[in-house]
Amino acid sequence: MDFTIPEELEAMRDAARKFTDRELIPLEPQVIAGEMERGMDTEPFEGKPGEHYTNDPDGVIPYETYQYLVATARKMGLWGLDVPEELGGQDISVLGKMMVHEETFHSLVPFTLPPDSPNLHWMMAVCTPEQRDRYLEPYARGEISACIAVTEPNAGADASGIQTSAVKKGTKWILNGRKMWINRADWSSFMIVLAKTDKELGSKGGITAFLVDRHHPGVTVQRRIATIVAERPCEITFDDVELDDGAVLGTVGWAFPELQNRFSVRRLEIGMRCLGASERLLQMMVDQANTKSTFGAPLASRQSIQWWIADATTDIHAVRMMAYNAAWKLDQGVRDIRYEASMIKVKATELVARVADQALQVHGGLGVAKELPIEFFYRLCRVWRIVEGPSEVHRMVIARNRLKNRKPSAS
């Protein structure tokens, strides 16, 4: 088994590291200050019909700064990494994209190289020719943005329990329901909305995905929700929203199976985010241990600190190998990595939570100060243990597979 990283991916990772060091990390004080200034504001952004935004115009990164970051990423060869060449991208491997993802999340700045991979690949797999022209191609070019609306007040980790419904009346689908915790909903150009279309098919069937424009009649973004971090997810309602058959994404009634790979890719991405943050926090811990002394001896001489550093180093390496293996499987044509994605999601999110806690402890009072990024990461990684399924649900998935004698694929 060859573990060699191709030279072109090494070069891409080096470019991402330079981009992060030069462009993202210097913005961190601005992001931290912006989060404090927003406070408890829950007013949704009111964009104009016909206008498109590629990042939050009311977010912690000024819109002009975001555009500069995108332009700089293009110049450094970091644009459209996994976008097919026919859509203007570089079509690199999943492994390469994940390596870049890890590097950019050495910083807390909420900048993700567009377009959003899981939505992109789901649409590539199921879009009709008309949907490809209207949504997929401009999305791949970075001209429009998207969000996905799955979670509801009573359907979070169990996405199959959604109650939002779409009923066929004549030639129209009538969409009604309520969604919660939907990021980017108030400024994205369009939403991918999951709705129940056939209650007789049970928990896994009868769910259909619809492409819904942000300003479509009957769609209302009620509010943003202030959270523990800078993100302000939205609550949305759909009141008798009329859609034609051209709005259906994929197969009627079977969006849930189509969605599973999208979830797996997102969980793999979260794993890489955790690795990037863990590596940054570990290095801060190492630097502090080598420079600070207590009771006449450097912290680096304390066994407890040494063990924290040893365990973090070991676990980061182990989780990285798990993530690389899952990415490699996708590159080899394996389509179902749900088992692997669950294991990565659990290990990576719990790893970064522990490293953030220990980094804060090593820095003492300075660790909770906003002069350093530690407290921001400390709060952010707590969110990662919930989004895309909490650890408890993923452990249930892992145990259920093992109890049925299923093991991760070797290829």
Short mmCIF file of C-alpha atoms in Angstrom, two decimals:
data_model
loop_
_atom_site.label_atom_id
_atom_site.label_comp_id
_atom_site.label_asym_id
_atom_site.label_seq_id
_atom_site.Cartn_x
_atom_site.Cartn_y
_atom_site.Cartn_z
CA MET A 1 0.00 0.00 0.00
CA ASP A 2 1.53 3.30 -1.15
CA PHE A 3 1.11 6.23 1.27
CA THR A 4 3.08 8.67 -0.91
CA ILE A 5 1.37 12.03 -1.44
CA PRO A 6 1.66 13.10 -5.11
CA GLU A 7 3.88 16.14 -5.70
CA GLU A 8 1.03 18.19 -7.16
CA LEU A 9 -1.02 17.70 -3.98
CA GLU A 10 1.97 18.62 -1.82
CA ALA A 11 2.31 21.83 -3.85
CA MET A 12 -1.42 22.55 -3.46
CA ARG A 13 -1.15 22.03 0.29
CA ASP A 14 1.85 24.37 0.47
CA ALA A 15 -0.11 27.04 -1.41
CA ALA A 16 -3.02 26.65 1.00
CA ARG A 17 -0.66 26.96 3.96
CA LYS A 18 0.80 30.20 2.56
CA PHE A 19 -2.68 31.54 1.86
CA THR A 20 -3.75 30.79 5.42
CA ASP A 21 -0.64 32.30 7.01
CA ARG A 22 -0.59 35.43 4.84
CA GLU A 23 -4.27 36.18 4.31
CA LEU A 24 -6.48 34.45 6.90
CA ILE A 25 -4.62 34.49 10.22
CA PRO A 26 -4.00 38.28 10.06
CA LEU A 27 -7.79 38.76 9.84
CA GLU A 28 -8.50 36.92 13.10
CA PRO A 29 -8.60 40.01 15.37
CA GLN A 30 -11.12 41.58 12.99
CA VAL A 31 -13.30 38.44 13.05
CA ILE A 32 -13.19 38.26 16.87
CA ALA A 33 -14.12 41.95 17.14
CA GLY A 34 -16.86 41.55 14.54
CA GLU A 35 -18.43 38.70 16.49
CA MET A 36 -18.56 40.83 19.66
CA GLU A 37 -20.07 43.79 17.82
CA ARG A 38 -22.88 41.69 16.37
CA GLY A 39 -23.97 40.69 19.86
CA MET A 40 -27.54 39.34 19.96
CA ASP A 41 -28.61 40.73 16.58
CA THR A 42 -31.10 38.37 14.96
CA GLU A 43 -32.38 40.45 12.06
CA PRO A 44 -32.05 38.52 8.78
CA PHE A 45 -30.28 40.09 5.85
CA GLU A 46 -32.70 41.57 3.32
CA GLY A 47 -31.18 41.10 -0.10
CA LYS A 48 -32.71 42.56 -3.23
CA PRO A 49 -34.43 40.24 -5.73
CA GLY A 50 -32.12 39.53 -8.63
CA GLU A 51 -28.95 40.28 -6.67
CA HIS A 52 -26.59 37.44 -5.76
CA TYR A 53 -24.14 37.21 -2.88
CA THR A 54 -21.27 34.78 -2.44
CA ASN A 55 -20.79 35.38 1.27
CA ASP A 56 -22.73 36.88 4.15
CA PRO A 57 -23.03 40.64 3.45
CA ASP A 58 -23.74 41.13 7.15
CA GLY A 59 -21.12 38.70 8.47
CA VAL A 60 -17.89 38.98 10.44
CA ILE A 61 -15.85 39.20 7.22
CA PRO A 62 -16.62 42.41 5.29
CA TYR A 63 -17.98 41.65 1.84
CA GLU A 64 -15.09 43.45 0.12
CA THR A 65 -12.57 41.47 2.17
CA TYR A 66 -14.22 38.21 1.15
CA GLN A 67 -14.03 39.19 -2.52
CA TYR A 68 -10.34 39.98 -2.07
CA LEU A 69 -9.76 36.56 -0.48
CA VAL A 70 -11.52 34.82 -3.36
CA ALA A 71 -9.47 36.75 -5.93
CA THR A 72 -6.25 35.93 -4.07
CA ALA A 73 -7.19 32.25 -3.86
CA ARG A 74 -7.75 32.24 -7.63
CA LYS A 75 -4.30 33.73 -8.24
CA MET A 76 -2.73 31.09 -6.00
CA GLY A 77 -4.44 28.22 -7.84
CA LEU A 78 -6.90 27.41 -5.05
CA TRP A 79 -10.13 28.10 -6.90
CA GLY A 80 -12.62 25.39 -7.91
CA LEU A 81 -10.40 22.59 -6.66
CA ASP A 82 -12.88 19.75 -7.13
CA VAL A 83 -14.98 21.42 -9.83
CA PRO A 84 -14.84 19.47 -13.13
CA GLU A 85 -12.71 20.99 -15.88
CA GLU A 86 -15.73 21.43 -18.15
CA LEU A 87 -17.21 23.72 -15.49
CA GLY A 88 -14.02 25.74 -15.17
CA GLY A 89 -12.43 23.94 -12.23
CA GLN A 90 -9.30 21.91 -11.54
CA ASP A 91 -10.97 18.56 -10.86
CA ILE A 92 -8.45 17.47 -8.23
CA SER A 93 -8.93 14.41 -6.07
CA VAL A 94 -11.00 14.28 -2.90
CA LEU A 95 -7.76 13.69 -1.00
CA GLY A 96 -6.28 16.88 -2.41
CA LYS A 97 -9.33 18.93 -1.53
CA MET A 98 -9.30 17.59 2.03
CA MET A 99 -5.62 18.40 2.45
CA VAL A 100 -6.31 22.00 1.44
CA HIS A 101 -9.35 22.10 3.73
CA GLU A 102 -7.19 21.13 6.70
CA GLU A 103 -4.69 23.91 5.98
CA THR A 104 -7.28 26.68 5.70
CA PHE A 105 -8.80 25.70 9.03
CA HIS A 106 -5.57 26.43 10.85
CA SER A 107 -7.33 29.80 11.04
CA LEU A 108 -10.63 30.63 12.73
CA VAL A 109 -11.60 33.00 9.89
CA PRO A 110 -14.86 31.54 8.44
CA PHE A 111 -13.62 31.36 4.86
CA THR A 112 -14.20 28.21 2.84
CA LEU A 113 -12.92 27.99 -0.71
CA PRO A 114 -16.01 28.06 -2.94
CA PRO A 115 -18.04 26.37 -4.20
CA ASP A 116 -19.37 24.20 -1.38
CA SER A 117 -18.35 20.65 -2.32
CA PRO A 118 -21.17 18.51 -0.91
CA ASN A 119 -23.91 20.57 -2.59
CA LEU A 120 -21.89 20.76 -5.80
CA HIS A 121 -21.42 17.01 -6.15
CA TRP A 122 -24.99 16.18 -5.22
CA MET A 123 -26.24 18.55 -7.92
CA MET A 124 -23.73 17.22 -10.45
CA ALA A 125 -25.10 13.72 -9.88
CA VAL A 126 -28.80 14.47 -10.31
CA CYS A 127 -29.38 17.84 -12.03
CA THR A 128 -31.52 17.96 -15.18
CA PRO A 129 -30.12 19.87 -18.20
CA GLU A 130 -32.31 22.85 -17.30
CA GLN A 131 -31.18 22.79 -13.66
CA ARG A 132 -27.59 22.49 -14.81
CA ASP A 133 -27.90 25.72 -16.83
CA ARG A 134 -29.84 27.67 -14.20
CA TYR A 135 -28.21 26.49 -10.99
CA LEU A 136 -25.23 24.15 -11.29
CA GLU A 137 -23.03 25.95 -13.79
CA PRO A 138 -23.29 29.45 -12.25
CA TYR A 139 -22.87 27.86 -8.81
CA ALA A 140 -19.70 26.08 -9.94
CA ARG A 141 -18.39 29.36 -11.37
CA GLY A 142 -18.96 31.12 -8.05
CA GLU A 143 -21.60 33.47 -9.42
CA ILE A 144 -24.42 32.32 -7.13
CA SER A 145 -24.63 30.63 -3.72
CA ALA A 146 -26.70 27.88 -2.13
CA CYS A 147 -27.76 26.44 1.20
CA ILE A 148 -29.47 23.22 2.21
CA ALA A 149 -32.60 23.22 4.38
CA VAL A 150 -33.03 19.91 6.19
CA THR A 151 -33.20 20.47 9.96
CA GLU A 152 -36.52 21.26 11.66
CA PRO A 153 -37.56 22.00 15.26
CA ASN A 154 -38.31 18.29 15.79
CA ALA A 155 -35.98 16.75 13.20
CA GLY A 156 -32.29 17.33 13.76
CA ALA A 157 -30.00 14.31 13.97
CA ASP A 158 -32.86 12.17 12.64
CA ALA A 159 -33.30 13.87 9.27
CA SER A 160 -35.80 11.20 8.22
CA GLY A 161 -38.28 12.68 10.72
CA ILE A 162 -38.90 15.93 8.84
CA GLN A 163 -42.48 17.18 8.68
CA THR A 164 -42.20 19.83 5.97
CA SER A 165 -44.47 18.56 3.19
CA ALA A 166 -44.88 18.97 -0.55
CA VAL A 167 -48.22 17.87 -2.01
CA LYS A 168 -48.83 17.51 -5.75
CA LYS A 169 -51.91 19.43 -6.88
CA GLY A 170 -52.40 19.32 -10.62
CA THR A 171 -49.11 20.39 -12.21
CA LYS A 172 -47.80 22.10 -9.06
CA TRP A 173 -46.13 21.00 -5.85
CA ILE A 174 -47.38 22.91 -2.79
CA LEU A 175 -44.64 23.23 -0.18
CA ASN A 176 -45.45 23.96 3.48
CA GLY A 177 -43.33 23.73 6.61
CA ARG A 178 -40.70 25.22 8.85
CA LYS A 179 -36.93 24.80 8.92
CA MET A 180 -34.47 25.72 11.70
CA TRP A 181 -30.71 26.21 12.03
CA ILE A 182 -30.21 26.80 8.30
CA ASN A 183 -26.93 28.58 7.60
CA ARG A 184 -26.80 31.13 4.76
CA ALA A 185 -30.56 30.99 4.19
CA ASP A 186 -31.09 34.77 4.19
CA TRP A 187 -28.51 35.57 1.50
CA SER A 188 -28.04 32.42 -0.59
CA SER A 189 -29.34 32.58 -4.15
CA PHE A 190 -31.29 29.35 -3.74
CA MET A 191 -32.06 26.61 -1.24
CA ILE A 192 -32.13 22.84 -1.51
CA VAL A 193 -35.22 22.06 0.58
CA LEU A 194 -36.12 18.57 1.76
CA ALA A 195 -39.82 17.81 2.13
CA LYS A 196 -41.99 14.78 2.78
CA THR A 197 -43.91 13.83 -0.36
CA ASP A 198 -45.14 10.34 0.52
CA LYS A 199 -45.75 9.45 4.17
CA GLU A 200 -46.52 5.83 3.23
CA LEU A 201 -42.91 5.07 2.30
CA GLY A 202 -41.65 5.17 5.89
CA SER A 203 -38.71 6.92 7.52
CA LYS A 204 -36.19 6.56 4.67
CA GLY A 205 -38.45 6.97 1.65
CA GLY A 206 -40.95 9.57 0.61
CA ILE A 207 -38.59 12.56 0.97
CA THR A 208 -37.96 14.78 -2.05
CA ALA A 209 -35.47 17.61 -2.61
CA PHE A 210 -36.58 20.87 -4.23
CA LEU A 211 -34.61 23.80 -5.63
CA VAL A 212 -36.21 26.97 -4.26
CA ASP A 213 -35.08 30.51 -5.04
CA ARG A 214 -34.52 32.73 -2.01
CA HIS A 215 -37.19 35.27 -3.03
CA HIS A 216 -39.76 32.74 -4.23
CA PRO A 217 -43.29 33.77 -3.10
CA GLY A 218 -44.22 32.13 0.20
CA VAL A 219 -40.62 31.74 1.42
CA THR A 220 -39.91 33.80 4.55
CA VAL A 221 -36.71 33.98 6.56
CA GLN A 222 -38.15 34.71 9.98
CA ARG A 223 -34.96 35.42 11.90
CA ARG A 224 -31.35 34.66 12.50
CA ILE A 225 -30.51 32.77 15.67
CA ALA A 226 -27.68 34.09 17.84
CA THR A 227 -25.38 31.20 18.80
CA ILE A 228 -22.28 30.39 20.83
CA VAL A 229 -20.13 31.36 17.81
CA ALA A 230 -20.21 33.88 14.96
CA GLU A 231 -22.68 31.88 12.85
CA ARG A 232 -26.27 33.10 12.74
CA PRO A 233 -28.35 30.23 11.29
CA CYS A 234 -31.88 31.00 10.21
CA GLU A 235 -35.46 29.96 10.80
CA ILE A 236 -37.46 29.70 7.57
CA THR A 237 -41.14 29.13 6.85
CA PHE A 238 -42.75 27.92 3.63
CA ASP A 239 -46.39 28.91 3.19
CA ASP A 240 -48.13 27.39 0.15
CA VAL A 241 -45.01 27.72 -1.97
CA GLU A 242 -45.91 26.68 -5.54
CA LEU A 243 -43.23 24.77 -7.43
CA ASP A 244 -43.31 22.99 -10.77
CA ASP A 245 -41.71 19.65 -11.61
CA GLY A 246 -38.59 21.48 -12.76
CA ALA A 247 -37.84 22.31 -9.12
CA VAL A 248 -37.48 18.65 -8.13
CA LEU A 249 -33.83 17.75 -7.55
CA GLY A 250 -33.22 14.07 -8.24
CA THR A 251 -35.82 11.35 -7.90
CA VAL A 252 -39.21 12.06 -6.33
CA GLY A 253 -39.42 10.33 -2.97
CA TRP A 254 -35.80 9.22 -2.82
CA ALA A 255 -33.78 12.25 -1.82
CA PHE A 256 -32.73 10.63 1.43
CA PRO A 257 -30.53 7.91 -0.17
CA GLU A 258 -29.13 10.53 -2.58
CA LEU A 259 -28.37 12.78 0.40
CA GLN A 260 -26.36 10.20 2.33
CA ASN A 261 -23.15 10.65 0.37
CA ARG A 262 -23.51 14.41 0.70
CA PHE A 263 -23.67 14.00 4.49
CA SER A 264 -20.61 11.72 4.42
CA VAL A 265 -18.52 14.24 2.48
CA ARG A 266 -19.54 17.04 4.85
CA ARG A 267 -18.58 14.92 7.86
CA LEU A 268 -15.23 14.24 6.27
CA GLU A 269 -14.79 17.99 5.75
CA ILE A 270 -15.61 18.63 9.41
CA GLY A 271 -12.94 16.09 10.32
CA MET A 272 -10.40 18.10 8.31
CA ARG A 273 -11.53 21.32 9.98
CA CYS A 274 -10.92 19.71 13.34
CA LEU A 275 -7.48 18.55 12.26
CA GLY A 276 -6.50 22.03 11.10
CA ALA A 277 -7.69 23.62 14.33
CA SER A 278 -6.08 20.89 16.45
CA GLU A 279 -2.71 21.36 14.75
CA ARG A 280 -2.85 25.14 15.30
CA LEU A 281 -3.82 24.75 18.96
CA LEU A 282 -1.18 22.08 19.53
CA GLN A 283 1.53 24.35 18.13
CA MET A 284 0.37 27.16 20.40
CA MET A 285 0.57 24.73 23.33
CA VAL A 286 4.11 23.73 22.33
CA ASP A 287 5.22 27.34 21.98
CA GLN A 288 3.76 28.29 25.36
CA ALA A 289 5.31 25.26 27.07
CA ASN A 290 8.73 26.20 25.71
CA THR A 291 8.55 29.86 26.76
CA LYS A 292 6.63 29.99 30.04
CA SER A 293 8.10 28.90 33.38
CA THR A 294 6.46 28.14 36.71
CA PHE A 295 8.24 27.62 40.03
CA GLY A 296 11.60 28.02 38.33
CA ALA A 297 11.13 25.45 35.57
CA PRO A 298 9.66 25.63 32.03
CA LEU A 299 6.21 24.16 31.47
CA ALA A 300 7.83 21.86 28.92
CA SER A 301 9.49 19.99 31.78
CA ARG A 302 6.15 19.08 33.40
CA GLN A 303 5.08 15.52 32.73
CA SER A 304 1.38 16.40 32.48
CA ILE A 305 2.11 18.93 29.73
CA GLN A 306 4.38 16.49 27.92
CA TRP A 307 1.66 13.87 27.95
CA TRP A 308 -0.94 16.30 26.62
CA ILE A 309 1.41 17.15 23.76
CA ALA A 310 2.27 13.50 23.11
CA ASP A 311 -1.37 12.39 23.08
CA ALA A 312 -2.46 15.27 20.84
CA THR A 313 0.37 14.60 18.38
CA THR A 314 -0.46 10.89 18.24
CA ASP A 315 -4.20 11.37 17.89
CA ILE A 316 -3.89 14.05 15.20
CA HIS A 317 -1.78 11.66 13.16
CA ALA A 318 -4.25 8.80 13.68
CA VAL A 319 -7.32 10.86 12.70
CA ARG A 320 -5.48 12.27 9.68
CA MET A 321 -4.78 8.73 8.47
CA MET A 322 -8.45 7.82 8.94
CA ALA A 323 -9.52 10.87 6.94
CA TYR A 324 -6.96 10.33 4.18
CA ASN A 325 -8.10 6.73 3.86
CA ALA A 326 -11.75 7.76 3.53
CA ALA A 327 -10.86 10.40 0.92
CA TRP A 328 -8.77 7.82 -0.97
CA LYS A 329 -11.71 5.43 -1.01
CA LEU A 330 -13.90 8.09 -2.61
CA ASP A 331 -11.18 8.67 -5.20
CA GLN A 332 -11.15 4.91 -5.91
CA GLY A 333 -14.87 4.97 -6.67
CA VAL A 334 -16.28 3.83 -3.33
CA ARG A 335 -19.55 5.73 -2.97
CA ASP A 336 -20.68 4.71 0.50
CA ILE A 337 -18.35 5.87 3.29
CA ARG A 338 -21.04 6.45 5.90
CA TYR A 339 -19.36 4.05 8.35
CA GLU A 340 -15.98 5.72 7.95
CA ALA A 341 -17.48 9.21 8.06
CA SER A 342 -19.18 8.48 11.38
CA MET A 343 -15.93 7.27 12.94
CA ILE A 344 -14.04 10.33 11.68
CA LYS A 345 -16.75 12.69 12.88
CA VAL A 346 -16.60 11.26 16.41
CA LYS A 347 -12.83 11.05 16.75
CA ALA A 348 -12.01 14.39 15.11
CA THR A 349 -14.55 16.51 16.97
CA GLU A 350 -13.70 15.00 20.34
CA LEU A 351 -9.98 15.35 19.59
CA VAL A 352 -10.17 19.08 18.88
CA ALA A 353 -12.37 19.64 21.94
CA ARG A 354 -9.72 18.06 24.15
CA VAL A 355 -6.81 19.88 22.51
CA ALA A 356 -8.61 23.23 22.75
CA ASP A 357 -9.29 22.65 26.44
CA GLN A 358 -5.66 21.73 27.12
CA ALA A 359 -4.29 24.64 25.07
CA LEU A 360 -6.48 27.00 27.06
CA GLN A 361 -5.30 25.44 30.31
CA VAL A 362 -1.62 25.75 29.37
CA HIS A 363 -2.10 29.46 28.59
CA GLY A 364 -3.95 30.11 31.85
CA GLY A 365 -5.66 33.50 32.03
CA LEU A 366 -4.37 34.45 28.59
CA GLY A 367 -6.19 31.44 27.16
CA VAL A 368 -9.60 32.94 27.87
CA ALA A 369 -8.61 36.41 26.61
CA LYS A 370 -9.69 37.53 23.16
CA GLU A 371 -6.12 38.54 22.42
CA LEU A 372 -5.56 34.94 21.35
CA PRO A 373 -7.76 32.71 19.15
CA ILE A 374 -7.96 29.89 21.72
CA GLU A 375 -11.28 30.84 23.32
CA PHE A 376 -12.84 31.26 19.87
CA PHE A 377 -11.70 27.79 18.80
CA TYR A 378 -12.86 26.46 22.18
CA ARG A 379 -16.41 27.59 21.44
CA LEU A 380 -16.33 26.69 17.77
CA CYS A 381 -15.28 23.09 18.31
CA ARG A 382 -18.21 22.63 20.69
CA VAL A 383 -20.51 23.32 17.75
CA TRP A 384 -18.70 20.75 15.58
CA ARG A 385 -19.70 18.01 18.01
CA ILE A 386 -23.36 18.74 17.20
CA VAL A 387 -23.63 19.74 13.54
CA GLU A 388 -23.91 16.94 10.97
CA GLY A 389 -24.97 14.58 13.72
CA PRO A 390 -23.92 14.48 17.37
CA SER A 391 -21.34 12.01 18.64
CA GLU A 392 -23.99 9.86 20.30
CA VAL A 393 -25.83 9.26 17.01
CA HIS A 394 -22.63 8.42 15.17
CA ARG A 395 -21.61 5.98 17.90
CA MET A 396 -25.00 4.35 17.49
CA VAL A 397 -24.37 4.03 13.73
CA ILE A 398 -20.90 2.56 14.31
CA ALA A 399 -22.14 0.07 16.90
CA ARG A 400 -25.12 -0.94 14.79
CA ASN A 401 -22.85 -1.73 11.86
CA ARG A 402 -20.42 -3.71 13.99
CA LEU A 403 -23.20 -5.66 15.70
CA LYS A 404 -24.36 -6.69 12.23
CA ASN A 405 -20.77 -7.80 11.53
CA ARG A 406 -20.13 -5.01 9.05
CA LYS A 407 -16.67 -3.52 8.93
CA PRO A 408 -15.15 -0.60 7.04
CA SER A 409 -14.28 -1.44 3.46
CA ALA A 410 -10.62 -2.22 2.82
CA SER A 411 -10.76 -0.64 -0.62
#
